[in-house]
Coordinates of C-alpha atoms in Angstrom, one line a residue:
M1 CA 113.3 180.1 220.9
E2 CA 111.7 179.3 224.0
N3 CA 112.4 181.1 226.9
P4 CA 113.6 179.2 230.0
V5 CA 111.6 181.3 232.8
E6 CA 108.7 183.3 231.9
L7 CA 109.7 186.9 231.8
D8 CA 107.9 189.8 232.9
T9 CA 108.8 192.3 230.2
Q10 CA 107.2 195.1 231.5
W11 CA 108.8 194.8 234.7
L12 CA 112.1 195.2 233.0
G13 CA 111.0 198.4 230.9
R14 CA 110.3 199.8 234.3
L15 CA 114.0 198.8 235.6
L16 CA 115.7 200.8 232.6
K17 CA 113.4 203.7 233.0
K18 CA 114.3 203.7 236.3
H19 CA 117.8 203.3 235.7
Y20 CA 118.2 206.1 233.1
K21 CA 115.9 208.3 235.5
D22 CA 118.2 207.6 238.1
E23 CA 121.3 208.9 236.2
E24 CA 119.8 212.0 235.2
P25 CA 120.9 215.2 236.7
A26 CA 118.7 216.4 239.3
D27 CA 120.8 219.5 240.3
I28 CA 124.0 221.6 239.5
I29 CA 126.4 222.4 242.4
K30 CA 129.2 224.0 240.5
V31 CA 130.0 224.7 237.1
D32 CA 134.1 225.5 235.4
V33 CA 134.8 227.1 232.2
E34 CA 138.2 226.5 230.3
S35 CA 139.4 226.5 227.0
A36 CA 139.1 222.9 225.6
V37 CA 142.3 223.0 222.9
P38 CA 145.6 225.1 222.9
K39 CA 145.8 228.1 221.4
G40 CA 146.6 228.1 217.9
E41 CA 145.0 224.4 217.5
N42 CA 141.4 225.5 216.1
Y43 CA 140.7 228.8 214.2
T44 CA 137.0 228.1 213.1
S45 CA 135.8 228.8 216.3
I46 CA 135.6 228.8 220.0
V47 CA 135.8 225.2 221.4
M48 CA 135.2 225.4 225.2
R49 CA 135.2 222.5 228.2
V50 CA 132.0 222.7 230.8
K51 CA 132.7 221.0 234.0
M52 CA 129.6 220.7 236.0
N53 CA 129.2 218.9 239.6
I54 CA 125.8 217.5 239.8
V55 CA 123.4 215.8 241.6
T56 CA 121.4 212.8 240.5
H57 CA 117.9 212.1 240.6
S58 CA 119.1 209.0 242.8
G59 CA 121.4 211.4 245.3
C60 CA 124.7 210.8 243.8
K61 CA 127.0 213.5 243.3
K62 CA 128.6 213.2 239.5
T63 CA 131.2 215.4 237.4
F64 CA 129.8 215.9 234.0
S65 CA 131.7 217.4 231.3
L66 CA 130.5 219.2 228.2
I67 CA 132.0 220.6 225.0
V68 CA 130.9 224.0 223.8
K69 CA 131.7 224.9 220.5
S70 CA 130.7 228.7 219.5
A71 CA 131.1 230.1 215.6
K72 CA 132.5 233.2 217.5
T73 CA 136.1 233.9 216.3
S74 CA 138.7 236.4 215.3
K75 CA 137.9 238.8 213.0
E76 CA 140.5 238.1 210.8
A77 CA 139.3 233.9 210.7
A78 CA 135.8 235.1 210.2
E79 CA 136.8 237.3 207.0
A80 CA 138.9 234.5 205.6
L81 CA 135.8 231.9 206.4
K82 CA 133.2 234.3 205.0
G83 CA 130.9 232.7 202.4
F84 CA 131.6 229.2 203.6
S85 CA 129.0 228.6 206.4
V86 CA 131.2 225.9 208.0
F87 CA 129.5 226.0 211.2
R88 CA 126.3 225.9 209.8
N89 CA 127.3 223.0 207.4
E90 CA 128.8 220.9 210.7
T91 CA 125.5 221.8 212.7
K92 CA 123.5 220.4 209.7
M93 CA 126.0 216.9 209.5
F94 CA 125.5 215.9 213.5
I95 CA 121.5 216.6 213.1
T96 CA 120.8 215.5 209.4
M97 CA 124.0 212.9 207.9
L98 CA 125.1 211.1 211.4
K99 CA 122.0 210.7 212.6
Q100 CA 121.0 208.7 209.4
M101 CA 124.2 207.0 209.7
E102 CA 123.3 206.1 213.5
A103 CA 119.9 204.7 212.1
L104 CA 122.1 202.4 209.7
M105 CA 124.3 201.0 212.2
E106 CA 121.4 200.1 214.4
E107 CA 119.6 198.7 211.0
F108 CA 122.5 196.3 210.7
G109 CA 123.6 195.8 214.0
D110 CA 127.0 197.1 214.1
K111 CA 127.9 197.9 218.0
R112 CA 131.1 199.6 217.2
D113 CA 131.5 202.8 218.4
T114 CA 130.3 205.6 216.5
L115 CA 132.9 207.8 214.7
W116 CA 132.0 211.2 216.2
A117 CA 130.6 212.7 219.5
T118 CA 127.1 212.7 220.7
L119 CA 125.4 216.3 220.0
Y120 CA 122.9 216.9 222.6
G121 CA 122.0 220.1 221.2
Y122 CA 122.6 223.6 219.3
E123 CA 121.3 226.8 218.3
P124 CA 120.9 227.6 214.9
Y125 CA 123.9 228.3 213.5
S126 CA 126.2 229.7 216.4
I127 CA 126.4 227.1 219.2
M128 CA 126.9 223.4 219.4
V129 CA 126.7 221.6 223.0
L130 CA 128.8 218.1 222.4
E131 CA 129.9 214.7 224.4
D132 CA 133.4 215.3 226.1
L133 CA 135.3 212.3 224.3
K134 CA 138.2 213.1 227.1
E135 CA 135.5 211.7 229.2
K136 CA 135.9 208.2 227.3
N137 CA 140.0 208.6 227.2
F138 CA 139.9 210.0 224.0
A139 CA 143.0 212.3 223.4
L140 CA 144.3 214.5 220.5
I141 CA 148.1 213.6 219.2
D142 CA 150.6 216.5 218.8
R143 CA 149.9 217.3 215.1
T144 CA 153.4 218.7 214.6
G145 CA 154.7 215.0 215.1
W146 CA 152.7 212.9 212.6
Q147 CA 151.2 209.8 213.0
D148 CA 152.7 206.4 213.5
L149 CA 151.8 203.9 211.0
D150 CA 149.6 202.1 213.6
H151 CA 147.2 205.5 213.6
S152 CA 147.4 206.0 210.0
L153 CA 146.0 202.6 208.8
L154 CA 142.9 203.0 212.1
V155 CA 142.2 206.6 210.5
L156 CA 141.8 205.0 207.0
R157 CA 139.9 202.1 208.3
S158 CA 137.8 204.3 209.5
L159 CA 137.0 206.8 207.0
G160 CA 136.5 203.4 204.7
R161 CA 133.7 202.9 207.4
Y162 CA 132.6 206.5 207.2
H163 CA 132.7 206.6 203.3
A164 CA 130.7 203.0 202.9
M165 CA 127.8 204.4 205.2
T166 CA 127.1 207.3 203.0
K167 CA 127.1 205.4 200.3
V168 CA 124.4 203.4 201.4
L169 CA 122.7 206.7 201.9
I170 CA 123.4 208.0 198.7
G171 CA 122.2 204.7 197.2
R172 CA 118.8 205.2 198.7
G173 CA 118.2 208.7 198.0
L174 CA 118.9 209.9 201.7
I175 CA 121.9 212.1 200.2
D176 CA 120.8 214.0 196.9
D177 CA 122.3 216.9 195.1
S178 CA 120.7 219.3 197.7
D179 CA 123.1 217.8 200.5
K180 CA 126.1 217.9 198.5
G181 CA 128.8 220.8 198.9
H182 CA 131.6 222.2 197.1
F183 CA 135.2 220.6 198.1
F184 CA 137.5 223.7 199.0
A185 CA 140.4 222.5 196.7
G186 CA 137.9 221.8 193.6
M187 CA 136.6 225.8 193.5
N188 CA 138.2 228.1 191.4
N189 CA 138.3 231.8 193.6
P190 CA 140.5 234.2 194.6
L191 CA 140.6 232.8 198.2
K192 CA 141.2 229.3 197.9
I193 CA 144.3 230.1 194.9
S194 CA 145.5 232.6 197.7
V195 CA 145.3 229.9 200.7
F196 CA 146.3 226.9 198.7
N197 CA 149.2 228.6 197.0
G198 CA 150.1 230.0 200.7
A199 CA 150.1 226.6 201.7
I200 CA 152.4 225.2 199.3
H201 CA 154.6 228.0 199.5
M202 CA 155.3 227.4 203.0
L203 CA 155.5 223.5 202.9
S204 CA 158.6 224.0 200.3
K205 CA 160.0 226.6 202.4
A206 CA 159.8 224.3 205.2
L207 CA 161.2 221.5 203.1
I208 CA 164.1 223.8 201.3
N209 CA 165.2 225.3 205.1
K210 CA 164.4 221.7 207.1
L211 CA 162.1 224.1 209.6
G212 CA 160.3 222.6 212.0
S213 CA 160.0 218.8 212.1
W214 CA 161.3 218.5 208.7
P215 CA 164.6 216.5 208.6
A216 CA 167.2 217.0 205.8
G217 CA 166.9 215.1 202.3
W218 CA 164.1 216.9 201.5
E219 CA 165.3 220.1 200.0
D220 CA 165.1 218.9 196.0
I221 CA 161.1 217.8 196.5
G222 CA 160.5 221.2 198.1
K223 CA 162.2 223.2 195.0
R224 CA 160.2 220.8 192.8
I225 CA 156.9 221.6 194.5
Q226 CA 157.4 225.4 194.9
K227 CA 157.8 225.6 191.1
Q228 CA 154.5 223.6 190.5
K229 CA 152.5 225.2 192.9
D230 CA 149.9 226.8 190.0
V231 CA 149.9 223.3 188.3
L232 CA 149.3 221.7 191.4
C233 CA 146.2 224.0 191.7
N234 CA 144.4 223.6 188.2
T235 CA 145.0 219.9 188.5
L236 CA 143.3 219.9 191.9
E237 CA 140.0 221.7 189.9
E238 CA 139.9 218.9 186.9
L239 CA 139.9 216.0 189.6
Y240 CA 136.9 217.5 191.0
I241 CA 134.9 218.5 187.8
N242 CA 136.3 214.7 185.8
D243 CA 135.4 212.8 189.0
D244 CA 133.9 209.5 188.9
K245 CA 130.2 208.8 190.0
K246 CA 131.2 205.3 191.2
F247 CA 133.8 206.7 193.8
E248 CA 131.1 209.6 195.0
V249 CA 130.7 209.9 198.7
L250 CA 130.4 212.0 201.6
N251 CA 133.4 213.6 202.1
H252 CA 134.7 214.1 205.5
G253 CA 135.6 217.9 204.5
D254 CA 138.8 218.3 206.7
V255 CA 140.9 215.1 208.2
W256 CA 144.2 216.1 209.7
S257 CA 145.5 215.6 213.2
S258 CA 143.8 218.2 214.8
N259 CA 140.4 216.9 214.0
M260 CA 141.0 213.3 215.5
M261 CA 140.9 211.8 218.8
F262 CA 142.1 208.4 219.5
K263 CA 141.0 206.2 222.3
K264 CA 144.1 204.5 224.1
M265 CA 143.2 201.4 225.9
E266 CA 144.7 199.6 228.8
Y267 CA 143.8 196.1 228.0

């Protein structure tokens, strides 16, 4: 296509460089630190929100917010998670897999938002500094209130995008056997059996006794689940061992409401 006017592309490049340079922080005026999640919402790490009042190179005053995740947590949680390398795995996901997915989106001209926050930096493997999605009007939903149909469909579509990208990366050999971990529910070890059986016991108890937000009408299902807890545990292991490679993708690993944020649009 012929340009209607002759463009000085070097001048355009200088404009972009100046724009981004002007927006960079030149000085930090004030820093406030607060917990980013309510008590009890996160047990694998400590999550802090760091708000900074800054002055940019252009002289503008702005407020900037970061999320700082630390691997430090309670002794009880640390003991329970020992051997799972949770923080190390999450950091490696950000610096390898998600970067490859971003490159894939760029390759195919996918201009939609990414499904994850930007990682600004890290210390291996104890601290991660992330974009604060709250600044973009993302918010958590009440995990005790369940998701409605619209939220659930959005989650499934988003997981579909995520899985599809990993399928391409697997096909290109960018994700191989060395990148694969072991799905917790498919592992046969005392910790998994203890945690899983405990969760099934508490679920069945809530159904039978109508605890929390569970209404009446689920009592019989609660009793059936309680009787089958050992069978359920073994069945999960069988599904993991006898998997169909056709459906092999990189699994998110922990899809529940406390690990999701939703953006509310005003238009």
